[in-house]
Coordinates of C-alpha atoms and ligand atoms in Angstrom, one line a residue:
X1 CA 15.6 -12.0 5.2
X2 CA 18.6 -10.9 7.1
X3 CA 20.4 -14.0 6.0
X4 CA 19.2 -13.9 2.3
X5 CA 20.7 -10.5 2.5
X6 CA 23.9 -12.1 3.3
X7 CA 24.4 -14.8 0.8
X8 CA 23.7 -17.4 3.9
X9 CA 22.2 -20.3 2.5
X10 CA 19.7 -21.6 4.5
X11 CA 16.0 -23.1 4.7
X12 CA 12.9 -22.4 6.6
X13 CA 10.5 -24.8 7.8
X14 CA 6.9 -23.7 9.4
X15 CA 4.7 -26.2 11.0
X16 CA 1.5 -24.8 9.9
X17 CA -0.1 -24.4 6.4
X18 CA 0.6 -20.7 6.1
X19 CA 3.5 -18.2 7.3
X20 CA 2.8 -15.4 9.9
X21 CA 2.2 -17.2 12.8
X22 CA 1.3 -14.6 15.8
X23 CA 0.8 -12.1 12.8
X24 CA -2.6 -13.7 11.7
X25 CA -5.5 -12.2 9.4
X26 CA -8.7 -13.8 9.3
X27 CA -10.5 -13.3 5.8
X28 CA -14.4 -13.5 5.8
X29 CA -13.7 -12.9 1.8
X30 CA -16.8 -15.1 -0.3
X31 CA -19.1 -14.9 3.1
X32 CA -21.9 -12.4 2.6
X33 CA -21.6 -9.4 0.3
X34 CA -17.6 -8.2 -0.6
X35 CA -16.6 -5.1 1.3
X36 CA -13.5 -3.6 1.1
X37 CA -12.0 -4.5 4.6
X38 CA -13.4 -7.7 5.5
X39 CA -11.0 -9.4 7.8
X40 CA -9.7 -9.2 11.0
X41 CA -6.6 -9.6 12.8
X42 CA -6.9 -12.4 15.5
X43 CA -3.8 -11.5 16.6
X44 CA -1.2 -8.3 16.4
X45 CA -3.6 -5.6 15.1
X46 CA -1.7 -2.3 15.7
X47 CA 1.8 -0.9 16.1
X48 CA 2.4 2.4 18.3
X49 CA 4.1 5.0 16.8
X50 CA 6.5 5.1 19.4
X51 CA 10.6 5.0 19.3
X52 CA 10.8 1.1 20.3
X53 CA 8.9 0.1 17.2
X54 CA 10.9 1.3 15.0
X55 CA 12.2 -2.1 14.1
X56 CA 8.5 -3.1 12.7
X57 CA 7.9 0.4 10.9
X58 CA 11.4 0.5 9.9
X59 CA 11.0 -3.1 8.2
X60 CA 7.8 -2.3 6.6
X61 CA 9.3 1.5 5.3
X62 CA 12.3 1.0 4.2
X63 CA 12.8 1.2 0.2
X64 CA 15.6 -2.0 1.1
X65 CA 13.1 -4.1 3.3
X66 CA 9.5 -4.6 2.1
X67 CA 8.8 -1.0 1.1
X68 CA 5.1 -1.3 1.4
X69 CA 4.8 2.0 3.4
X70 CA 1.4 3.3 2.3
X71 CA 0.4 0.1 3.6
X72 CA 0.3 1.7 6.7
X73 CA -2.4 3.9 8.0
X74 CA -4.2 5.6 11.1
X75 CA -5.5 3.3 13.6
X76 CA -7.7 5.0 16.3
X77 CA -7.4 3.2 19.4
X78 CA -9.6 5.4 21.6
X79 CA -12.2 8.3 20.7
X80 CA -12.2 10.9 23.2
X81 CA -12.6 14.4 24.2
X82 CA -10.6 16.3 27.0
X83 CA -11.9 18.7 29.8
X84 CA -10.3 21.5 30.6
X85 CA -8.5 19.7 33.8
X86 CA -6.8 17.8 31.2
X87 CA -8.7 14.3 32.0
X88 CA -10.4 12.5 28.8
X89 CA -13.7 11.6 28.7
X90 CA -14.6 8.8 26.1
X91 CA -17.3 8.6 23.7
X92 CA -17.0 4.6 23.5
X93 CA -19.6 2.7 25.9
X94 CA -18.0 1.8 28.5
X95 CA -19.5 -0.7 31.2
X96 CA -18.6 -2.1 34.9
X97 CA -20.9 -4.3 36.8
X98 CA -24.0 -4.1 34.3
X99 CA -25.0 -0.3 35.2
X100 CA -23.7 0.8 31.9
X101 CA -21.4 3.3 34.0
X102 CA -17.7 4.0 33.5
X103 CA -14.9 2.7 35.2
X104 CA -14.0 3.6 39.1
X105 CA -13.2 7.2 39.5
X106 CA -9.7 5.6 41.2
X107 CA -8.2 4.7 37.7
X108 CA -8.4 8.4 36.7
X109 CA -6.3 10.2 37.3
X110 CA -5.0 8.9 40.6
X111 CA -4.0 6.1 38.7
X112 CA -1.9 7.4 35.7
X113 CA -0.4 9.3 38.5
X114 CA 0.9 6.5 41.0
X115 CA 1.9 4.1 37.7
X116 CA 3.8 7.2 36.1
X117 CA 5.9 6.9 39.4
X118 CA 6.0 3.4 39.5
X119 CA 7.3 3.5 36.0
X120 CA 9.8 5.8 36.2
X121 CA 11.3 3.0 39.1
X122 CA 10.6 0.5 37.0
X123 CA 14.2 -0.7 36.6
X124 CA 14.2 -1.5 40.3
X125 CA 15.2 -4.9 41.1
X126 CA 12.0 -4.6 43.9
X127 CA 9.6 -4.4 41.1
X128 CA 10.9 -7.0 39.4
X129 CA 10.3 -9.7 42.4
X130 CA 7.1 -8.1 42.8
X131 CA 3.8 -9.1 41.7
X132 CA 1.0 -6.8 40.4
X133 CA -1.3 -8.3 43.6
X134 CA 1.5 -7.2 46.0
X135 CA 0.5 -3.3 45.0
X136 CA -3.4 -3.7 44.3
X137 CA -4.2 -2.6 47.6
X138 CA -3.5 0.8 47.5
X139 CA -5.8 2.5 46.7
X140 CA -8.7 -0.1 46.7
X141 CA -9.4 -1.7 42.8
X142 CA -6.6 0.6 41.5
X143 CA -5.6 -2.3 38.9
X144 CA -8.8 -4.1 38.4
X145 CA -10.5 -2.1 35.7
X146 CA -8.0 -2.1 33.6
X147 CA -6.2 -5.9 34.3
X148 CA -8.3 -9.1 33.6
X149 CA -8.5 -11.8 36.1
X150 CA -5.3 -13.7 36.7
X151 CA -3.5 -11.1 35.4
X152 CA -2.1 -9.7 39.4
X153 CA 0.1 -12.7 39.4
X154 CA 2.6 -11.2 36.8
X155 CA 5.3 -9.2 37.6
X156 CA 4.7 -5.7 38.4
X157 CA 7.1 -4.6 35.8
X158 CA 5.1 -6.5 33.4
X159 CA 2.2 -4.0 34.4
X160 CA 4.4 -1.0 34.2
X161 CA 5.9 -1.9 31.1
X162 CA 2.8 -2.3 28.7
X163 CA 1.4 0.7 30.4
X164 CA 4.5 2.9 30.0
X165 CA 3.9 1.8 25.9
X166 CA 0.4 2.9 26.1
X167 CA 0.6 6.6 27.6
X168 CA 3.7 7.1 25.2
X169 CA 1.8 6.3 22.5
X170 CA -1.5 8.5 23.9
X171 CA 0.7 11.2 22.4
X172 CA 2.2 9.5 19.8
X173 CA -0.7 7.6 18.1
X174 CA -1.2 4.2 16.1
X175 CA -0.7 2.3 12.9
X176 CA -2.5 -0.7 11.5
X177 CA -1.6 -2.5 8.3
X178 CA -3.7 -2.0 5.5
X179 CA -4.8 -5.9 4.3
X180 CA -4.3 -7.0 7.6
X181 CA -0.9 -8.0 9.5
X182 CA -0.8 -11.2 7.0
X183 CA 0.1 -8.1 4.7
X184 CA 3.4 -7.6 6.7
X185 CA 4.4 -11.5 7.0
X186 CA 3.2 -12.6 3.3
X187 CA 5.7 -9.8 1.9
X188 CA 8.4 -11.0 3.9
X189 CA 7.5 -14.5 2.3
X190 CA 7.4 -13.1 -1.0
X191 CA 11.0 -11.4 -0.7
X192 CA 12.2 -14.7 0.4
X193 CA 11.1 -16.1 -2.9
X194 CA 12.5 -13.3 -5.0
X195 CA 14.8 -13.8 -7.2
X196 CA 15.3 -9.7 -7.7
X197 CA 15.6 -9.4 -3.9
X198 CA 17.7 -8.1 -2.3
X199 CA 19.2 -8.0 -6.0
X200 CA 19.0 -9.8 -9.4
X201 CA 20.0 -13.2 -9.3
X202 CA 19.3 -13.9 -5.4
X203 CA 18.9 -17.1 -4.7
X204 CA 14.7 -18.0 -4.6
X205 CA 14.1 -19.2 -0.6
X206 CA 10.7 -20.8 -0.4
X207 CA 9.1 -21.5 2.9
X208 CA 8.5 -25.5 3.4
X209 CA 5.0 -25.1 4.9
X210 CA 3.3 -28.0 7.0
X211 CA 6.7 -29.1 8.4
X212 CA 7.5 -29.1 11.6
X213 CA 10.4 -29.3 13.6
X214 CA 10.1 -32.2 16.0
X215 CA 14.0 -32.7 17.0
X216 CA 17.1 -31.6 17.2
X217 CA 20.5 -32.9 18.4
X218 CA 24.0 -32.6 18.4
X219 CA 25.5 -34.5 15.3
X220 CA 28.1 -36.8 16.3
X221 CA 30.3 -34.3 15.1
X222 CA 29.7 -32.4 17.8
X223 CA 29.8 -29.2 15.7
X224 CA 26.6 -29.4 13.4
X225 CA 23.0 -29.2 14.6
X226 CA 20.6 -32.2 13.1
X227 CA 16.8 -31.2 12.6
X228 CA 14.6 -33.9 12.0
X229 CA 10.9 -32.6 11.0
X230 CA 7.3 -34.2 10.8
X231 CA 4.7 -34.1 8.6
X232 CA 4.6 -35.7 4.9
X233 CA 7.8 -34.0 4.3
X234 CA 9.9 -36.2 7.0
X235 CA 13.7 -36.0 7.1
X236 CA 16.4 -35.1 8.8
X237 CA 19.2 -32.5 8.2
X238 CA 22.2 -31.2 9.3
X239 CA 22.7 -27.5 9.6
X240 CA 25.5 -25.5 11.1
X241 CA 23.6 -23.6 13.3
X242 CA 19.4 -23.1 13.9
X243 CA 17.5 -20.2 15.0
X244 CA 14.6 -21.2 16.6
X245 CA 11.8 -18.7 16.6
X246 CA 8.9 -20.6 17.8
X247 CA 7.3 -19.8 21.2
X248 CA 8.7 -22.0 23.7
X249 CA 5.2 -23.6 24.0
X250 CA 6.1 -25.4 20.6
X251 CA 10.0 -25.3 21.5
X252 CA 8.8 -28.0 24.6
X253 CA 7.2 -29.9 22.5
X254 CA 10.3 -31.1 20.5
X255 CA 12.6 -33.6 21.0
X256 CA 15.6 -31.4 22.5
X257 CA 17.3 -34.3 24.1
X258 CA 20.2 -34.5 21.7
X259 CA 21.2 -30.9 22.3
X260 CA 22.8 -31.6 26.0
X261 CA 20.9 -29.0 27.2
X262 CA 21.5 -27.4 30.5
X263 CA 18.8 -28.2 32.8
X264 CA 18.5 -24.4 33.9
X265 CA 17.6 -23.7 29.8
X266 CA 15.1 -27.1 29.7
X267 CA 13.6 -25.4 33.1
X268 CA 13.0 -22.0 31.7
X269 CA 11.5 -23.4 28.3
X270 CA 9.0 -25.7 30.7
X271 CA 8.4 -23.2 33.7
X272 CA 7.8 -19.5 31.8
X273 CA 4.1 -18.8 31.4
X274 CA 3.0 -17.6 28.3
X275 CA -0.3 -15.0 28.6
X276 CA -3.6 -16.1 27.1
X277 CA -6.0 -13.9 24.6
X278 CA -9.2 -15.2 22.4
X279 CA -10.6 -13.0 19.6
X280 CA -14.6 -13.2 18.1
X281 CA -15.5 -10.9 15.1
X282 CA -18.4 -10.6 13.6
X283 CA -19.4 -9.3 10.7
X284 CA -22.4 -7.6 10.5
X285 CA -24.3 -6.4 7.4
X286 CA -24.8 -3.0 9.2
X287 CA -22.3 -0.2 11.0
X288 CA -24.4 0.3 13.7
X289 CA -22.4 1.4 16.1
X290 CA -21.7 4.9 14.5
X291 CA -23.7 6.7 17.2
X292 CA -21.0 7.3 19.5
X293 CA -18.7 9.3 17.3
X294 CA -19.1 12.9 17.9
X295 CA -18.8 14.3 14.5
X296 CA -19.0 13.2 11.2
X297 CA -15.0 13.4 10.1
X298 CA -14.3 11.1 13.7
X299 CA -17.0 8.4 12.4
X300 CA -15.1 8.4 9.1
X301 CA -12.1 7.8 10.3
X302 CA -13.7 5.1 12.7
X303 CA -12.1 3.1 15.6
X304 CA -12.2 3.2 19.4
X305 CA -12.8 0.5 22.0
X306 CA -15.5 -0.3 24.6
X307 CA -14.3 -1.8 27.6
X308 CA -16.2 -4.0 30.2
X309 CA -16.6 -6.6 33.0
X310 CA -18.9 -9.0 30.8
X311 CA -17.4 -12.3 29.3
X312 CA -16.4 -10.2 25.9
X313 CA -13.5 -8.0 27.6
X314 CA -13.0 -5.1 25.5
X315 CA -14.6 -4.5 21.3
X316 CA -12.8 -3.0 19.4
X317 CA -14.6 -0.7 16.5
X318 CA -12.4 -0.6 13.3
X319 CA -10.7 1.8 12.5
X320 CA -12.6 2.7 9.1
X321 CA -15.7 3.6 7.0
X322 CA -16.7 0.6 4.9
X323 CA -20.1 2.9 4.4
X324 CA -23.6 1.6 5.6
X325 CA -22.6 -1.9 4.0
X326 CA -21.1 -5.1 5.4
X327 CA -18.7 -4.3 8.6
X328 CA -16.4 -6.3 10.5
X329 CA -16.3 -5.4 14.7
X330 CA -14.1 -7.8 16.9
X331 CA -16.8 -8.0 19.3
X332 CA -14.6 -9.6 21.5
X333 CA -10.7 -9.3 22.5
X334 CA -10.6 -10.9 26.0
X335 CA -7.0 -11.6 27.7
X336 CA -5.7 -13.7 30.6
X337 CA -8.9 -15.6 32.1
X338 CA -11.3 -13.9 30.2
X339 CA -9.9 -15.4 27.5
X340 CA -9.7 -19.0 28.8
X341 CA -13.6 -18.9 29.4
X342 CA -13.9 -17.2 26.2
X343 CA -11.4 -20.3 24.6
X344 CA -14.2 -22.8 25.6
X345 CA -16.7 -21.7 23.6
X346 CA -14.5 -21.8 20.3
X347 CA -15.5 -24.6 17.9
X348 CA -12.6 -26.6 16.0
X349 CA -13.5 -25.4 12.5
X350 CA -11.2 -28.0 11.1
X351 CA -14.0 -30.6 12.3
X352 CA -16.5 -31.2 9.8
X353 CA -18.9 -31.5 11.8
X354 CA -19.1 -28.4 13.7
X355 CA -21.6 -26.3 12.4
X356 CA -22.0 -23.7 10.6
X357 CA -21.6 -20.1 12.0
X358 CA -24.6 -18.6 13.6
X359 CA -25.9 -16.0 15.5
X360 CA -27.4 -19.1 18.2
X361 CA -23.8 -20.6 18.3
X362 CA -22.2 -20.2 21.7
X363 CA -19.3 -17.7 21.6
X364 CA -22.0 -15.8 19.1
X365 CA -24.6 -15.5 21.6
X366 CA -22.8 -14.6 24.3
X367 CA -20.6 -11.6 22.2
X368 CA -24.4 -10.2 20.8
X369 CA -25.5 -10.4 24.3
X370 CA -22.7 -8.6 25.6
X371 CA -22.8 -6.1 23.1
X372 CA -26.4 -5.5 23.8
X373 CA -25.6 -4.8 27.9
X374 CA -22.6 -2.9 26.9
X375 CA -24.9 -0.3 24.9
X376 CA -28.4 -0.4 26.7
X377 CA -29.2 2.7 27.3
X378 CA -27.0 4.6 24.8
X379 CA -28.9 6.5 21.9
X380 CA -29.5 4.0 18.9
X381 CA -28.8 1.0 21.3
X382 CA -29.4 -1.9 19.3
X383 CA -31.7 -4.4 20.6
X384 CA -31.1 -8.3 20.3
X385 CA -33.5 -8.8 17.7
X386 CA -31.1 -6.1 15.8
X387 CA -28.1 -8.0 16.1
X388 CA -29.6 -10.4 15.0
X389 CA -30.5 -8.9 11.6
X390 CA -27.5 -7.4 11.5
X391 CA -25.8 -10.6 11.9
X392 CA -23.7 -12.3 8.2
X393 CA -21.3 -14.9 10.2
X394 CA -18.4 -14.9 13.0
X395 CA -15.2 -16.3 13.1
X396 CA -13.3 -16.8 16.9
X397 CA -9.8 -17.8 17.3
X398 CA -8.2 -18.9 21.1
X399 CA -4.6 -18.3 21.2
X400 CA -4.2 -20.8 24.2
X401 CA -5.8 -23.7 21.2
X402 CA -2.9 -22.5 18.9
X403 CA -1.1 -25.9 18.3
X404 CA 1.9 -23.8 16.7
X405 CA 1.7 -21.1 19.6
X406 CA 0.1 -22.4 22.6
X407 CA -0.6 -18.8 24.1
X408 CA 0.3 -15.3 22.9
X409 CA 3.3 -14.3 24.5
X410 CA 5.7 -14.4 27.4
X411 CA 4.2 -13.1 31.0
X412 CA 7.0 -13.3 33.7
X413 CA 5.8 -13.9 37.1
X414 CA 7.2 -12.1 39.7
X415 CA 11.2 -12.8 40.2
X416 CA 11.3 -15.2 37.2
X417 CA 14.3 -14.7 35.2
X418 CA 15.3 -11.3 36.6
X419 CA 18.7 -11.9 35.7
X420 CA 18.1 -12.6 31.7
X421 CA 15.0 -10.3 31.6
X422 CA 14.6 -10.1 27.7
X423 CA 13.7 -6.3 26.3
X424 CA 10.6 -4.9 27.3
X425 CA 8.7 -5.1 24.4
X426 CA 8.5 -8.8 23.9
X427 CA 5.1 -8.8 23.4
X428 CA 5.2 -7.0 20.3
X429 CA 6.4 -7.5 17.2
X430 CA 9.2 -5.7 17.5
X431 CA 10.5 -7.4 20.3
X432 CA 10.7 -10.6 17.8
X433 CA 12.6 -8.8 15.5
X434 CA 14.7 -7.3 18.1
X435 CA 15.4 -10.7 19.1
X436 CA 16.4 -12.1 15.8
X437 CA 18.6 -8.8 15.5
X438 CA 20.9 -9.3 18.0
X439 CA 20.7 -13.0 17.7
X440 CA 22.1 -12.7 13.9
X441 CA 24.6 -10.3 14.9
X442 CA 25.7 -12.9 17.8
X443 CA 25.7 -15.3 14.7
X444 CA 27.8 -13.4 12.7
X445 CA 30.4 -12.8 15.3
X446 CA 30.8 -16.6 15.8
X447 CA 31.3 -17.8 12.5
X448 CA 34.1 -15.0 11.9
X449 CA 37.6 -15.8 12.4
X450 CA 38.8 -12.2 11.6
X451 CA 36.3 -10.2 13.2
X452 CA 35.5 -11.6 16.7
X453 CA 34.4 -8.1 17.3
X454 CA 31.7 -7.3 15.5
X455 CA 29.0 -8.1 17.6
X456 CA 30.9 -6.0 20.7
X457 CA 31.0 -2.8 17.9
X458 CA 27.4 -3.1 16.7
X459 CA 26.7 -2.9 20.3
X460 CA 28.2 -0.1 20.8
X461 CA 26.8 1.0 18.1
X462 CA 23.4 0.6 19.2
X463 CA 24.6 2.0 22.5
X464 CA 25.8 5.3 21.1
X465 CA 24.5 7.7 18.2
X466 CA 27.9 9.2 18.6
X467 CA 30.1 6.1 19.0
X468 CA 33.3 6.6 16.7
X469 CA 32.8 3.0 15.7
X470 CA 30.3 4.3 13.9
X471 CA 32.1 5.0 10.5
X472 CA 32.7 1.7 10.3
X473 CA 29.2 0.2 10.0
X474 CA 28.8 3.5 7.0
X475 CA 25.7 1.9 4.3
X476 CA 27.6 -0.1 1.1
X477 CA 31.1 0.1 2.7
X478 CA 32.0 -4.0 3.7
X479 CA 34.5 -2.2 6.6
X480 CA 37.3 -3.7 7.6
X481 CA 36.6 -7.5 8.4
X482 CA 35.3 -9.0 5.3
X483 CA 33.9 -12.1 7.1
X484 CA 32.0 -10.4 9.4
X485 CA 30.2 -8.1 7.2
X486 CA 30.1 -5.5 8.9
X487 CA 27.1 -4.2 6.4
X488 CA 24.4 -6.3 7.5
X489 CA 25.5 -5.5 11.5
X490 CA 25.0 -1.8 10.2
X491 CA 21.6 -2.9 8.7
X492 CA 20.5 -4.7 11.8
X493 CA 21.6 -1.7 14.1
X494 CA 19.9 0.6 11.5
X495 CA 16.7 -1.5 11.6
X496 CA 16.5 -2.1 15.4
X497 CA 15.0 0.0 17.9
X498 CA 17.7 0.3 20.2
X499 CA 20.3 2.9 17.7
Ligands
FAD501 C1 -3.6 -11.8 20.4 C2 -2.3 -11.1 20.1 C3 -2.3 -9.7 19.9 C4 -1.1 -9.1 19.6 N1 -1.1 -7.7 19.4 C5 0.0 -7.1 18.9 C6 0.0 -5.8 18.4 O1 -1.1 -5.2 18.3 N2 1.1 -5.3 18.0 C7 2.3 -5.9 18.0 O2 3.3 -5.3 17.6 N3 2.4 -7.2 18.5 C8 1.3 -7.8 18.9 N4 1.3 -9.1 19.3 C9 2.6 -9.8 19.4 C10 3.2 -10.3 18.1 O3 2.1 -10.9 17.3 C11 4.3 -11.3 18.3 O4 5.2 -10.7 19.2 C12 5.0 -11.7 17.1 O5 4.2 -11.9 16.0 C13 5.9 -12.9 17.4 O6 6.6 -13.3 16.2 P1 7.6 -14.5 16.2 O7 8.0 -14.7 14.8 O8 8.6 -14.4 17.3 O9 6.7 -15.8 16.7 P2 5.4 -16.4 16.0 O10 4.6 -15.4 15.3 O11 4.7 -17.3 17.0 O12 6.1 -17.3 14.8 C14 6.6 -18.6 15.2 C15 6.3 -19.5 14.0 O13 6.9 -20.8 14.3 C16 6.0 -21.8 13.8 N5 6.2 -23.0 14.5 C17 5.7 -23.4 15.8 N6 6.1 -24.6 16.1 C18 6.9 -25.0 15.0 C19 7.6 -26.2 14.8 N7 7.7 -27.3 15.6 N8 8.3 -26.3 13.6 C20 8.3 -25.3 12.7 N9 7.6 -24.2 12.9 C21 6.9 -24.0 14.1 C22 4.6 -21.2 14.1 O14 3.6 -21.8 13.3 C23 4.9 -19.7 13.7 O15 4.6 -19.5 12.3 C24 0.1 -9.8 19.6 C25 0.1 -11.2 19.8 C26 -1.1 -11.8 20.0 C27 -1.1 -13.3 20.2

């Protein structure tokens, strides 16, 4: 979009049948009755309202972006009730070691307490070459409620850093995407394709789907880049410059051996590890799981999550009242090793002969069993048998089996890369489009021969509300340097969360 916006011309290839990537709704639309939400996101679900999202909620705002605001709406991440030491208590079943019992008293609020501290250090270059094992010992389980297996190897600043996201946005709250987070990703398709966007006459852009990129090299030139892609739609082009925005999962997978590459850069696409997370939903032709809100206006507005030690990780209610009719619940949203146990139960639903969905299927039976421990005992508890009534179908999707993402996102290990340590919030969307932000800006700086500055004032800019360099980047003024428009480094600094 960025470079639409700037007259660029430029094309965009995707190696799968459909745009969004990470941003993926499933649809169970034409399975059972229709209901008005029935999909699920298998992967990013929610956005915190919190100041280092503002890149996402500024994109989907913004009157000059996609402008789909309303398409943004409550989502409830936890229902809870607070006593009057301060310390929530949830109505969600919660369940440790099959006694249907909450988590260790140590999470709460010893816990919050001693990762507050920790992440107030966070920037320290000891918690960067430590892992999350090195501090599990003190005291006893501290991390283990709350961190599947296998996740104590990453670095402890990994830890601190999604947890510091989640207590900001305790206060702050959550957003989901109305539709689904296709929603978000199909729009940006769509204003690619405009020809009114960003104004009449634009150039129509449309996505070359089921074409991937399998190498790229140095032209002999030296100056362009050559991408050669697969598929049906085979060729090879020359481009002056590529922005590659797959994980590096994909990015290995190409032929890179015509870029001269340094080795450190080939090393750090092979070596980083990328976190693993597998998703089941079900959709039920019930809500039975109402009996846990408190009050009728919480069980309208719906959501929460149960968490627990069985196979299924944590489910996740939605956060809405379809009514006593059909109901979508991601039963299931495991992470890390949870999720690669979870991964070996998912069919190939490409394969014709996997059958259909049921109940009896694997990944089925052991998400209704779950969900049958995970409630015994609470009032309305629903009993197999139930569950199975209440079943319509399931879908389940393993990140890890992803052939265009092969995992979810980055998890640095303890002292890997400490030196180019990306932003903090590169496991959210916004981290992508923070990425691309300053990666365009970097762009933009290069190809201008008046301007070499640009990308130095923008940071600034991004540095410094008050930064004098400030007037220069002032909405629908070109500024000074008419190759570098200095417009669209105003945009980007506008739309990124680091003004
Ligand atoms: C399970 C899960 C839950 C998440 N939850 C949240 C959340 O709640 N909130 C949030 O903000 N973020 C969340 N995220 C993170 C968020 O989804 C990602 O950070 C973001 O979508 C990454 O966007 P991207 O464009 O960088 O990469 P991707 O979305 O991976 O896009 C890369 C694209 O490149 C394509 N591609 C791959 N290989 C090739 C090739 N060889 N040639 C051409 N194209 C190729 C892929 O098909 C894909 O479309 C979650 C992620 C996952 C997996």
């Amino acid at each position: 979009m960025m470079l639409k916006f700037r007259g660029i011309d430029f094309d965009v290839v995707e190696a799968s049948d459909h745009v969004g990537g990470r941003c993926a709704t499933h649809s169970f639309v034409g399975v059972g009755p229709d209901c008005a939400h029935d999909y699920y996101d298998m992967g990013a679900m929610r956005i915190p309202k919190i100041g280092s999202m503002k890149s996402t909620l500024n994109l989907i705002k913004s009157p000059s972006l996609l402008n789909i605001p309303d398409s943004l709406v409550e989502y409830v991440y936890t229902v809870y009730t607070v006593d009057c030491q301060g310390n929530p208590t949830y109505y969600e079943p919660f369940c440790y070691w099959y006694q249907n019992k909450d988590s260790p008293e140590c999470v709460s609020p010893n816990c919050s307490k001693m990762l507050s501290k920790m992440c107030s250090r966070s920037s320290s270059p000891r918690y960067k070459s430590t892992s999350t094992r090195d501090r599990t010992t003190t005291p006893p389980g501290i991390f283990s409620c709350f961190l599947p297996p296998a996740s104590f190897n990453r670095a402890l600043t990994e830890t601190l850093s999604d947890y510091a996201d989640f207590v900001q946005t305790d206060q702050k709250g959550w957003f989901r995407v109305e539709g689904g987070m296709s929603f978000v990703t199909d729009t940006m398709a769509a204003r690619l394709k405009s020809t009114i966007w960003p104004q009449a006459g634009a150039t129509s852009i449309d996505v070359s789907l089921s074409t991937p990129a399998v190498a790229m090299s140095l032209a002999s030139d030296g100056r362009t880049i050559q991408v050669t892609t697969g598929g049906e739609k085979s060729s090879t082009n020359s481009y002056d410059m590529v922005f590659n925005t797959t994980a590096l999962g994909p990015l290995q997978q190409m032929d890179l051996s015509g870029l001269n590459l340094d080795r450190d850069i080939l090393d750090g696409i092979r070596a980083l590890s990328y976190d693993r997370a597998t998703k089941v939903a079900i959709n039920f032709n019930k809500r039975w799981w109402t009996g846990f809100y408190p009050n009728a206006d919480a069980m309208h507005r719906g959501g929460g999550v149960s968490s627990s030690d069985f196979p299924l990780g944590f489910t996740v209610y939605p956060s809405w009242d379809n009514g006593d009719g059909t109901n979508v619940l991601i039963a299931s949203c495991a992470w890390a090793q949870d999720a690669s146990r979870m991964a070996a139960l998912v069919p190939d639903y490409t394969d014709p002969s996997t059958p259909t969905p049921s109940y009896a299927g694997p990944i089925a039976a052991v998400c209704l069993e779950g969900l049958v421990k995970l409630w015994a005992g609470r009032q309305e508890a629903p009993t197999l048998k139930d569950l199975h009534d209440y079943y319509i179908t399931h879908y389940a999707w393993a990140w890890s089996h992803d052939l265009c993402t092969c995992g979810t996102f980055a998890l640095f290990g303890p002292g890997r890369f400490q030196n180019i340590y990306p932003n903090a919030h590169y496991a959210w969307i916004s981290g992508a489009l923070d990425s691309v932000l300053f990666s365009v800006i970097k762009f933009l700086a290069a190809r201008s021969t008046e301007s070499p500055d640009v990308a130095t004032k923008a940071l600034k800019l991004l540095a410094s509300d008050s930064n004098p360099d400030k007037k220069h980047f002032e909405k629908n003024e070109r500024g000074e340097h008419p190759e570098g428009d200095e417009r669209l480094a105003y945009w980007c600094a506008e739309a990124s969360a680091m003004k």
